């Protein structure tokens, strides 16, 4: 093999070898349900297979893992992005080992991630962006309203079915964590749903992610946000969480609302509740006066 990532792997059993692509084709439908996460996983593993030049193996070595990590870093991937890609790889390889396709695995160690600033939309930015998107598609405009007021991921919103709604709340069944969750609806989120055609399986099921993202990017450019890489559709979920925390909702409730598996994921928004600390100042000032007296 030649190229920037020269490989020289030795296999114990040359008759029982498979590439990452082959393993993905074999187990993708078993390990991941249909939706945006499955789409992302397919893209991740496809990229890793390309880095390994389609190499077939019967054991996955530390050398191979180091090759992937190094290559992803050279491509500009952050530790957080590498962790997501390696999580998908680990899940696939563990299944392959369990089924006897490969003999051994390296230890997957999570890379340390930086706690970056979370970007969210200000009300004025929301108004401008949503207006521009609505001009392109009334359906897309309503979809944005639904996402920002429920905190749903794109795949969760598109996958919503009419039977998943009960009066003033919706239940998301196809989630990233695999666990369902129900959230109540704001008036405008409920109106965004009800304006959809009932002849379809769900209010937003005819939305194609790629086309929606294309319309989003065009609108983003039009309203002067084109230079901001963090202004992607997922910012609507961040904005929902940020508004809940800023409004005084405790972090545990926000965790439940968003469907985060761990509280640590929700704690990224905790700094926005710093206004709650104002009540501490009078206590400290009183203590200082007592001491001075």
PDB file of C-alpha atoms in Angstrom:
ATOM      1  CA  UNK A   1       0.000   0.000   0.000  1.00  0.00           C
ATOM      2  CA  UNK A   2       1.091   3.531  -0.686  1.00  0.00           C
ATOM      3  CA  UNK A   3      -0.111   6.990   0.277  1.00  0.00           C
ATOM      4  CA  UNK A   4       0.148   9.291   3.284  1.00  0.00           C
ATOM      5  CA  UNK A   5      -0.910   6.587   5.729  1.00  0.00           C
ATOM      6  CA  UNK A   6       1.276   3.606   4.815  1.00  0.00           C
ATOM      7  CA  UNK A   7       0.013   0.426   6.475  1.00  0.00           C
ATOM      8  CA  UNK A   8       1.750  -2.874   7.130  1.00  0.00           C
ATOM      9  CA  UNK A   9      -0.629  -4.908   9.271  1.00  0.00           C
ATOM     10  CA  UNK A  10      -0.050  -8.610   9.950  1.00  0.00           C
ATOM     11  CA  UNK A  11      -3.035 -10.874  10.350  1.00  0.00           C
ATOM     12  CA  UNK A  12      -3.155 -14.205  12.100  1.00  0.00           C
ATOM     13  CA  UNK A  13      -5.972 -15.565   9.984  1.00  0.00           C
ATOM     14  CA  UNK A  14      -5.770 -14.304   6.414  1.00  0.00           C
ATOM     15  CA  UNK A  15      -8.905 -16.222   5.404  1.00  0.00           C
ATOM     16  CA  UNK A  16     -11.108 -14.293   7.827  1.00  0.00           C
ATOM     17  CA  UNK A  17     -10.577 -10.627   7.083  1.00  0.00           C
ATOM     18  CA  UNK A  18     -12.918  -7.710   6.511  1.00  0.00           C
ATOM     19  CA  UNK A  19     -12.676  -3.981   5.949  1.00  0.00           C
ATOM     20  CA  UNK A  20     -14.482  -1.374   8.032  1.00  0.00           C
ATOM     21  CA  UNK A  21     -16.847  -0.777   5.119  1.00  0.00           C
ATOM     22  CA  UNK A  22     -17.713  -4.455   4.938  1.00  0.00           C
ATOM     23  CA  UNK A  23     -18.365  -4.642   8.673  1.00  0.00           C
ATOM     24  CA  UNK A  24     -20.533  -1.528   8.495  1.00  0.00           C
ATOM     25  CA  UNK A  25     -22.610  -2.995   5.665  1.00  0.00           C
ATOM     26  CA  UNK A  26     -23.038  -6.134   7.750  1.00  0.00           C
ATOM     27  CA  UNK A  27     -24.118  -4.543  11.036  1.00  0.00           C
ATOM     28  CA  UNK A  28     -25.283  -0.975  10.451  1.00  0.00           C
ATOM     29  CA  UNK A  29     -28.982  -1.899  10.441  1.00  0.00           C
ATOM     30  CA  UNK A  30     -28.554  -3.970  13.593  1.00  0.00           C
ATOM     31  CA  UNK A  31     -26.686  -1.331  15.593  1.00  0.00           C
ATOM     32  CA  UNK A  32     -28.335   1.933  14.513  1.00  0.00           C
ATOM     33  CA  UNK A  33     -31.946   2.852  13.865  1.00  0.00           C
ATOM     34  CA  UNK A  34     -32.884   4.921  10.797  1.00  0.00           C
ATOM     35  CA  UNK A  35     -32.313   8.646  11.213  1.00  0.00           C
ATOM     36  CA  UNK A  36     -29.693  11.346  11.177  1.00  0.00           C
ATOM     37  CA  UNK A  37     -27.428   9.547  13.665  1.00  0.00           C
ATOM     38  CA  UNK A  38     -27.279   6.460  11.442  1.00  0.00           C
ATOM     39  CA  UNK A  39     -26.459   8.719   8.495  1.00  0.00           C
ATOM     40  CA  UNK A  40     -23.627  10.351  10.465  1.00  0.00           C
ATOM     41  CA  UNK A  41     -22.243   6.994  11.592  1.00  0.00           C
ATOM     42  CA  UNK A  42     -22.171   5.765   7.998  1.00  0.00           C
ATOM     43  CA  UNK A  43     -20.240   8.882   7.009  1.00  0.00           C
ATOM     44  CA  UNK A  44     -17.826   8.511   9.955  1.00  0.00           C
ATOM     45  CA  UNK A  45     -16.976   4.877   9.276  1.00  0.00           C
ATOM     46  CA  UNK A  46     -16.704   5.542   5.548  1.00  0.00           C
ATOM     47  CA  UNK A  47     -14.090   8.215   6.251  1.00  0.00           C
ATOM     48  CA  UNK A  48     -12.145   5.903   8.577  1.00  0.00           C
ATOM     49  CA  UNK A  49     -12.188   3.131   5.989  1.00  0.00           C
ATOM     50  CA  UNK A  50     -10.855   5.591   3.410  1.00  0.00           C
ATOM     51  CA  UNK A  51      -7.995   6.583   5.740  1.00  0.00           C
ATOM     52  CA  UNK A  52      -7.089   2.898   6.112  1.00  0.00           C
ATOM     53  CA  UNK A  53      -7.226   2.576   2.318  1.00  0.00           C
ATOM     54  CA  UNK A  54      -9.883  -0.106   2.576  1.00  0.00           C
ATOM     55  CA  UNK A  55      -7.519  -2.451   4.409  1.00  0.00           C
ATOM     56  CA  UNK A  56      -8.937  -5.822   5.453  1.00  0.00           C
ATOM     57  CA  UNK A  57      -8.054  -7.196   8.872  1.00  0.00           C
ATOM     58  CA  UNK A  58      -8.825  -9.952  11.340  1.00  0.00           C
ATOM     59  CA  UNK A  59      -7.632  -7.954  14.337  1.00  0.00           C
ATOM     60  CA  UNK A  60      -7.777  -4.217  14.938  1.00  0.00           C
ATOM     61  CA  UNK A  61      -4.477  -3.008  16.402  1.00  0.00           C
ATOM     62  CA  UNK A  62      -3.241  -0.030  18.394  1.00  0.00           C
ATOM     63  CA  UNK A  63      -1.243   0.937  15.311  1.00  0.00           C
ATOM     64  CA  UNK A  64      -4.425   1.182  13.253  1.00  0.00           C
ATOM     65  CA  UNK A  65      -6.131   3.236  15.945  1.00  0.00           C
ATOM     66  CA  UNK A  66      -3.154   5.619  16.131  1.00  0.00           C
ATOM     67  CA  UNK A  67      -3.171   5.940  12.337  1.00  0.00           C
ATOM     68  CA  UNK A  68      -6.811   7.014  12.391  1.00  0.00           C
ATOM     69  CA  UNK A  69      -6.369   9.507  15.230  1.00  0.00           C
ATOM     70  CA  UNK A  70      -3.327  11.068  13.600  1.00  0.00           C
ATOM     71  CA  UNK A  71      -5.023  11.349  10.214  1.00  0.00           C
ATOM     72  CA  UNK A  72      -8.161  12.930  11.681  1.00  0.00           C
ATOM     73  CA  UNK A  73      -6.082  15.513  13.526  1.00  0.00           C
ATOM     74  CA  UNK A  74      -4.234  16.376  10.312  1.00  0.00           C
ATOM     75  CA  UNK A  75      -7.628  16.920   8.703  1.00  0.00           C
ATOM     76  CA  UNK A  76      -8.452  19.486  11.351  1.00  0.00           C
ATOM     77  CA  UNK A  77     -10.831  17.390  13.465  1.00  0.00           C
ATOM     78  CA  UNK A  78     -11.205  18.526  17.087  1.00  0.00           C
ATOM     79  CA  UNK A  79     -10.938  16.057  19.956  1.00  0.00           C
ATOM     80  CA  UNK A  80     -14.717  16.203  20.351  1.00  0.00           C
ATOM     81  CA  UNK A  81     -15.222  15.258  16.688  1.00  0.00           C
ATOM     82  CA  UNK A  82     -12.632  12.485  16.916  1.00  0.00           C
ATOM     83  CA  UNK A  83     -14.382  11.130  20.010  1.00  0.00           C
ATOM     84  CA  UNK A  84     -17.701  10.928  18.146  1.00  0.00           C
ATOM     85  CA  UNK A  85     -16.120   9.092  15.243  1.00  0.00           C
ATOM     86  CA  UNK A  86     -14.248   6.694  17.515  1.00  0.00           C
ATOM     87  CA  UNK A  87     -17.407   5.983  19.512  1.00  0.00           C
ATOM     88  CA  UNK A  88     -19.078   4.792  16.311  1.00  0.00           C
ATOM     89  CA  UNK A  89     -16.005   2.737  15.391  1.00  0.00           C
ATOM     90  CA  UNK A  90     -15.811   1.155  18.833  1.00  0.00           C
ATOM     91  CA  UNK A  91     -19.468   0.133  18.736  1.00  0.00           C
ATOM     92  CA  UNK A  92     -19.046  -1.439  15.307  1.00  0.00           C
ATOM     93  CA  UNK A  93     -15.846  -3.305  16.197  1.00  0.00           C
ATOM     94  CA  UNK A  94     -17.240  -4.645  19.481  1.00  0.00           C
ATOM     95  CA  UNK A  95     -20.168  -6.109  17.560  1.00  0.00           C
ATOM     96  CA  UNK A  96     -17.813  -7.613  14.984  1.00  0.00           C
ATOM     97  CA  UNK A  97     -15.681  -9.174  17.720  1.00  0.00           C
ATOM     98  CA  UNK A  98     -18.738 -10.584  19.453  1.00  0.00           C
ATOM     99  CA  UNK A  99     -19.840 -12.167  16.182  1.00  0.00           C
ATOM    100  CA  UNK A 100     -16.366 -13.652  15.601  1.00  0.00           C
ATOM    101  CA  UNK A 101     -15.406 -11.468  12.653  1.00  0.00           C
ATOM    102  CA  UNK A 102     -12.309 -10.059  14.349  1.00  0.00           C
ATOM    103  CA  UNK A 103     -10.105 -11.469  17.079  1.00  0.00           C
ATOM    104  CA  UNK A 104      -8.920  -8.536  19.184  1.00  0.00           C
ATOM    105  CA  UNK A 105      -9.460  -4.841  19.817  1.00  0.00           C
ATOM    106  CA  UNK A 106      -7.340  -2.024  21.246  1.00  0.00           C
ATOM    107  CA  UNK A 107      -8.457   0.054  24.207  1.00  0.00           C
ATOM    108  CA  UNK A 108     -10.424   3.082  23.088  1.00  0.00           C
ATOM    109  CA  UNK A 109      -9.528   6.077  25.273  1.00  0.00           C
ATOM    110  CA  UNK A 110     -11.672   9.194  25.162  1.00  0.00           C
ATOM    111  CA  UNK A 111      -9.695  12.300  24.250  1.00  0.00           C
ATOM    112  CA  UNK A 112      -9.970  15.360  26.452  1.00  0.00           C
ATOM    113  CA  UNK A 113     -12.396  17.885  25.017  1.00  0.00           C
ATOM    114  CA  UNK A 114     -12.249  21.635  25.361  1.00  0.00           C
ATOM    115  CA  UNK A 115     -15.219  23.394  26.895  1.00  0.00           C
ATOM    116  CA  UNK A 116     -15.919  25.892  24.136  1.00  0.00           C
ATOM    117  CA  UNK A 117     -18.407  28.740  24.137  1.00  0.00           C
ATOM    118  CA  UNK A 118     -21.895  27.676  23.123  1.00  0.00           C
ATOM    119  CA  UNK A 119     -23.429  29.928  20.491  1.00  0.00           C
ATOM    120  CA  UNK A 120     -27.168  30.580  20.639  1.00  0.00           C
ATOM    121  CA  UNK A 121     -29.509  32.933  18.826  1.00  0.00           C
ATOM    122  CA  UNK A 122     -30.550  36.248  20.259  1.00  0.00           C
ATOM    123  CA  UNK A 123     -34.248  37.116  19.678  1.00  0.00           C
ATOM    124  CA  UNK A 124     -33.384  39.658  16.987  1.00  0.00           C
ATOM    125  CA  UNK A 125     -31.179  37.116  15.174  1.00  0.00           C
ATOM    126  CA  UNK A 126     -33.963  34.555  15.362  1.00  0.00           C
ATOM    127  CA  UNK A 127     -36.438  36.990  13.804  1.00  0.00           C
ATOM    128  CA  UNK A 128     -34.150  37.827  10.883  1.00  0.00           C
ATOM    129  CA  UNK A 129     -33.064  34.259  10.212  1.00  0.00           C
ATOM    130  CA  UNK A 130     -36.522  32.723  10.481  1.00  0.00           C
ATOM    131  CA  UNK A 131     -38.006  35.397   8.225  1.00  0.00           C
ATOM    132  CA  UNK A 132     -35.409  34.651   5.543  1.00  0.00           C
ATOM    133  CA  UNK A 133     -35.979  30.894   5.821  1.00  0.00           C
ATOM    134  CA  UNK A 134     -39.772  31.295   5.701  1.00  0.00           C
ATOM    135  CA  UNK A 135     -39.449  33.248   2.449  1.00  0.00           C
ATOM    136  CA  UNK A 136     -37.794  30.190   0.917  1.00  0.00           C
ATOM    137  CA  UNK A 137     -40.216  27.669   2.425  1.00  0.00           C
ATOM    138  CA  UNK A 138     -43.157  28.180   4.747  1.00  0.00           C
ATOM    139  CA  UNK A 139     -42.684  24.599   5.929  1.00  0.00           C
ATOM    140  CA  UNK A 140     -39.021  25.203   6.780  1.00  0.00           C
ATOM    141  CA  UNK A 141     -39.973  28.316   8.730  1.00  0.00           C
ATOM    142  CA  UNK A 142     -42.488  26.384  10.814  1.00  0.00           C
ATOM    143  CA  UNK A 143     -39.959  23.608  11.330  1.00  0.00           C
ATOM    144  CA  UNK A 144     -37.463  26.105  12.773  1.00  0.00           C
ATOM    145  CA  UNK A 145     -40.090  27.392  15.202  1.00  0.00           C
ATOM    146  CA  UNK A 146     -40.828  23.837  16.305  1.00  0.00           C
ATOM    147  CA  UNK A 147     -37.142  23.017  16.816  1.00  0.00           C
ATOM    148  CA  UNK A 148     -36.271  26.136  18.794  1.00  0.00           C
ATOM    149  CA  UNK A 149     -39.259  25.754  21.141  1.00  0.00           C
ATOM    150  CA  UNK A 150     -38.853  22.005  21.736  1.00  0.00           C
ATOM    151  CA  UNK A 151     -35.070  21.625  21.600  1.00  0.00           C
ATOM    152  CA  UNK A 152     -35.518  18.680  19.261  1.00  0.00           C
ATOM    153  CA  UNK A 153     -32.739  17.480  17.001  1.00  0.00           C
ATOM    154  CA  UNK A 154     -33.382  17.599  13.253  1.00  0.00           C
ATOM    155  CA  UNK A 155     -33.872  13.849  12.997  1.00  0.00           C
ATOM    156  CA  UNK A 156     -36.267  13.827  15.949  1.00  0.00           C
ATOM    157  CA  UNK A 157     -38.403  16.562  14.425  1.00  0.00           C
ATOM    158  CA  UNK A 158     -38.494  15.012  10.960  1.00  0.00           C
ATOM    159  CA  UNK A 159     -39.257  11.599  12.456  1.00  0.00           C
ATOM    160  CA  UNK A 160     -42.240  12.869  14.451  1.00  0.00           C
ATOM    161  CA  UNK A 161     -45.543  11.136  13.584  1.00  0.00           C
ATOM    162  CA  UNK A 162     -49.082  12.382  14.132  1.00  0.00           C
ATOM    163  CA  UNK A 163     -49.716   9.612  16.651  1.00  0.00           C
ATOM    164  CA  UNK A 164     -46.756  10.886  18.702  1.00  0.00           C
ATOM    165  CA  UNK A 165     -48.776  13.971  19.688  1.00  0.00           C
ATOM    166  CA  UNK A 166     -51.226  14.102  22.558  1.00  0.00           C
ATOM    167  CA  UNK A 167     -53.035  17.407  23.077  1.00  0.00           C
ATOM    168  CA  UNK A 168     -50.339  19.872  24.140  1.00  0.00           C
ATOM    169  CA  UNK A 169     -47.228  17.678  24.079  1.00  0.00           C
ATOM    170  CA  UNK A 170     -45.159  15.495  21.765  1.00  0.00           C
ATOM    171  CA  UNK A 171     -43.133  12.338  22.294  1.00  0.00           C
ATOM    172  CA  UNK A 172     -39.871  11.721  20.479  1.00  0.00           C
ATOM    173  CA  UNK A 173     -39.259   8.003  19.987  1.00  0.00           C
ATOM    174  CA  UNK A 174     -36.304   8.061  17.565  1.00  0.00           C
ATOM    175  CA  UNK A 175     -33.670   9.760  19.725  1.00  0.00           C
ATOM    176  CA  UNK A 176     -29.878   9.742  19.805  1.00  0.00           C
ATOM    177  CA  UNK A 177     -29.855   8.089  23.233  1.00  0.00           C
ATOM    178  CA  UNK A 178     -32.419   5.477  22.207  1.00  0.00           C
ATOM    179  CA  UNK A 179     -34.713   6.599  25.030  1.00  0.00           C
ATOM    180  CA  UNK A 180     -38.022   8.292  24.328  1.00  0.00           C
ATOM    181  CA  UNK A 181     -38.947  11.625  25.902  1.00  0.00           C
ATOM    182  CA  UNK A 182     -42.021  13.845  25.967  1.00  0.00           C
ATOM    183  CA  UNK A 183     -42.054  17.644  26.056  1.00  0.00           C
ATOM    184  CA  UNK A 184     -44.950  20.114  26.233  1.00  0.00           C
ATOM    185  CA  UNK A 185     -45.553  22.507  23.351  1.00  0.00           C
ATOM    186  CA  UNK A 186     -45.561  26.275  23.282  1.00  0.00           C
ATOM    187  CA  UNK A 187     -48.479  27.894  21.464  1.00  0.00           C
ATOM    188  CA  UNK A 188     -46.402  28.697  18.404  1.00  0.00           C
ATOM    189  CA  UNK A 189     -44.849  25.206  18.296  1.00  0.00           C
ATOM    190  CA  UNK A 190     -48.336  23.682  18.394  1.00  0.00           C
ATOM    191  CA  UNK A 191     -49.451  26.051  15.630  1.00  0.00           C
ATOM    192  CA  UNK A 192     -46.404  25.103  13.545  1.00  0.00           C
ATOM    193  CA  UNK A 193     -47.477  21.475  13.751  1.00  0.00           C
ATOM    194  CA  UNK A 194     -51.151  22.010  13.107  1.00  0.00           C
ATOM    195  CA  UNK A 195     -50.470  23.969   9.915  1.00  0.00           C
ATOM    196  CA  UNK A 196     -48.978  20.844   8.304  1.00  0.00           C
ATOM    197  CA  UNK A 197     -50.930  18.579   5.983  1.00  0.00           C
ATOM    198  CA  UNK A 198     -52.527  15.601   7.697  1.00  0.00           C
ATOM    199  CA  UNK A 199     -52.200  13.377   4.649  1.00  0.00           C
ATOM    200  CA  UNK A 200     -48.515  12.867   5.440  1.00  0.00           C
ATOM    201  CA  UNK A 201     -47.210  10.527   8.153  1.00  0.00           C
ATOM    202  CA  UNK A 202     -46.082  13.430  10.302  1.00  0.00           C
ATOM    203  CA  UNK A 203     -45.972  17.225  10.272  1.00  0.00           C
ATOM    204  CA  UNK A 204     -42.398  17.414   8.975  1.00  0.00           C
ATOM    205  CA  UNK A 205     -41.772  14.002   7.397  1.00  0.00           C
ATOM    206  CA  UNK A 206     -41.430  15.411   3.865  1.00  0.00           C
ATOM    207  CA  UNK A 207     -38.435  17.524   4.863  1.00  0.00           C
ATOM    208  CA  UNK A 208     -35.131  16.335   3.388  1.00  0.00           C
ATOM    209  CA  UNK A 209     -32.244  17.277   5.671  1.00  0.00           C
ATOM    210  CA  UNK A 210     -29.856  18.161   2.864  1.00  0.00           C
ATOM    211  CA  UNK A 211     -32.352  20.543   1.254  1.00  0.00           C
ATOM    212  CA  UNK A 212     -33.248  22.098   4.599  1.00  0.00           C
ATOM    213  CA  UNK A 213     -29.579  22.702   5.417  1.00  0.00           C
ATOM    214  CA  UNK A 214     -29.048  24.258   1.980  1.00  0.00           C
ATOM    215  CA  UNK A 215     -31.943  26.679   2.563  1.00  0.00           C
ATOM    216  CA  UNK A 216     -30.608  27.422   6.054  1.00  0.00           C
ATOM    217  CA  UNK A 217     -27.153  28.276   4.699  1.00  0.00           C
ATOM    218  CA  UNK A 218     -28.596  30.566   2.037  1.00  0.00           C
ATOM    219  CA  UNK A 219     -30.745  32.405   4.593  1.00  0.00           C
ATOM    220  CA  UNK A 220     -27.794  32.606   6.976  1.00  0.00           C
ATOM    221  CA  UNK A 221     -25.757  34.378   4.313  1.00  0.00           C
ATOM    222  CA  UNK A 222     -28.604  36.751   3.490  1.00  0.00           C
ATOM    223  CA  UNK A 223     -29.003  37.982   7.088  1.00  0.00           C
ATOM    224  CA  UNK A 224     -25.315  38.542   7.723  1.00  0.00           C
ATOM    225  CA  UNK A 225     -24.510  35.394   9.718  1.00  0.00           C
ATOM    226  CA  UNK A 226     -22.617  33.614   6.970  1.00  0.00           C
ATOM    227  CA  UNK A 227     -19.212  34.095   8.610  1.00  0.00           C
ATOM    228  CA  UNK A 228     -20.253  32.299  11.807  1.00  0.00           C
ATOM    229  CA  UNK A 229     -19.494  28.559  11.635  1.00  0.00           C
ATOM    230  CA  UNK A 230     -21.551  27.810  14.762  1.00  0.00           C
ATOM    231  CA  UNK A 231     -24.788  29.096  13.230  1.00  0.00           C
ATOM    232  CA  UNK A 232     -25.969  25.696  12.017  1.00  0.00           C
ATOM    233  CA  UNK A 233     -29.432  24.132  12.526  1.00  0.00           C
ATOM    234  CA  UNK A 234     -28.252  22.555  15.814  1.00  0.00           C
ATOM    235  CA  UNK A 235     -28.025  26.084  17.234  1.00  0.00           C
ATOM    236  CA  UNK A 236     -31.801  25.935  17.640  1.00  0.00           C
ATOM    237  CA  UNK A 237     -31.382  23.184  20.239  1.00  0.00           C
ATOM    238  CA  UNK A 238     -28.677  25.228  22.002  1.00  0.00           C
ATOM    239  CA  UNK A 239     -30.956  28.260  21.969  1.00  0.00           C
ATOM    240  CA  UNK A 240     -33.828  26.326  23.533  1.00  0.00           C
ATOM    241  CA  UNK A 241     -31.575  25.059  26.331  1.00  0.00           C
ATOM    242  CA  UNK A 242     -30.041  28.490  26.898  1.00  0.00           C
ATOM    243  CA  UNK A 243     -33.436  30.158  27.206  1.00  0.00           C
ATOM    244  CA  UNK A 244     -34.630  27.582  29.706  1.00  0.00           C
ATOM    245  CA  UNK A 245     -31.564  28.071  31.901  1.00  0.00           C
ATOM    246  CA  UNK A 246     -31.654  31.861  31.612  1.00  0.00           C
ATOM    247  CA  UNK A 247     -35.329  31.744  32.543  1.00  0.00           C
ATOM    248  CA  UNK A 248     -34.540  30.080  35.865  1.00  0.00           C
ATOM    249  CA  UNK A 249     -35.333  26.446  35.018  1.00  0.00           C
ATOM    250  CA  UNK A 250     -33.122  24.164  37.104  1.00  0.00           C
ATOM    251  CA  UNK A 251     -30.458  22.203  35.276  1.00  0.00           C
ATOM    252  CA  UNK A 252     -31.995  18.800  36.065  1.00  0.00           C
ATOM    253  CA  UNK A 253     -35.244  19.766  34.347  1.00  0.00           C
ATOM    254  CA  UNK A 254     -33.294  21.061  31.361  1.00  0.00           C
ATOM    255  CA  UNK A 255     -31.484  17.722  31.197  1.00  0.00           C
ATOM    256  CA  UNK A 256     -34.803  15.885  31.083  1.00  0.00           C
ATOM    257  CA  UNK A 257     -36.194  18.282  28.483  1.00  0.00           C
ATOM    258  CA  UNK A 258     -33.239  17.812  26.141  1.00  0.00           C
ATOM    259  CA  UNK A 259     -32.910  14.079  26.770  1.00  0.00           C
ATOM    260  CA  UNK A 260     -29.245  14.248  27.762  1.00  0.00           C
ATOM    261  CA  UNK A 261     -27.953  10.940  29.095  1.00  0.00           C
ATOM    262  CA  UNK A 262     -25.626  12.632  31.580  1.00  0.00           C
ATOM    263  CA  UNK A 263     -25.915  15.823  33.608  1.00  0.00           C
ATOM    264  CA  UNK A 264     -22.417  16.776  32.437  1.00  0.00           C
ATOM    265  CA  UNK A 265     -23.762  17.401  28.929  1.00  0.00           C
ATOM    266  CA  UNK A 266     -26.370  19.827  30.284  1.00  0.00           C
ATOM    267  CA  UNK A 267     -23.865  21.581  32.551  1.00  0.00           C
ATOM    268  CA  UNK A 268     -22.485  23.290  29.438  1.00  0.00           C
ATOM    269  CA  UNK A 269     -25.356  25.740  29.860  1.00  0.00           C
ATOM    270  CA  UNK A 270     -25.021  26.192  33.629  1.00  0.00           C
ATOM    271  CA  UNK A 271     -23.001  29.417  33.356  1.00  0.00           C
ATOM    272  CA  UNK A 272     -26.059  31.126  31.888  1.00  0.00           C
ATOM    273  CA  UNK A 273     -27.799  30.795  35.252  1.00  0.00           C
ATOM    274  CA  UNK A 274     -25.191  32.951  36.987  1.00  0.00           C
ATOM    275  CA  UNK A 275     -27.873  35.552  37.716  1.00  0.00           C
ATOM    276  CA  UNK A 276     -29.178  33.217  40.389  1.00  0.00           C
ATOM    277  CA  UNK A 277     -25.993  33.932  42.343  1.00  0.00           C
ATOM    278  CA  UNK A 278     -27.053  37.531  42.953  1.00  0.00           C
ATOM    279  CA  UNK A 279     -28.973  36.397  46.044  1.00  0.00           C
ATOM    280  CA  UNK A 280     -25.634  35.383  47.596  1.00  0.00           C
ATOM    281  CA  UNK A 281     -24.284  38.943  47.722  1.00  0.00           C
ATOM    282  CA  UNK A 282     -26.538  40.246  50.539  1.00  0.00           C
ATOM    283  CA  UNK A 283     -25.576  37.228  52.670  1.00  0.00           C
ATOM    284  CA  UNK A 284     -21.866  37.957  52.266  1.00  0.00           C
ATOM    285  CA  UNK A 285     -22.348  41.674  52.829  1.00  0.00           C
ATOM    286  CA  UNK A 286     -24.295  40.979  56.024  1.00  0.00           C
ATOM    287  CA  UNK A 287     -21.510  38.683  57.258  1.00  0.00           C
ATOM    288  CA  UNK A 288     -18.929  41.392  56.528  1.00  0.00           C
ATOM    289  CA  UNK A 289     -20.935  44.011  58.472  1.00  0.00           C
ATOM    290  CA  UNK A 290     -21.303  41.667  61.446  1.00  0.00           C
ATOM    291  CA  UNK A 291     -17.566  41.040  61.470  1.00  0.00           C
ATOM    292  CA  UNK A 292     -16.800  44.770  61.207  1.00  0.00           C
ATOM    293  CA  UNK A 293     -19.174  45.588  64.054  1.00  0.00           C
TER     294      UNK A 293
END
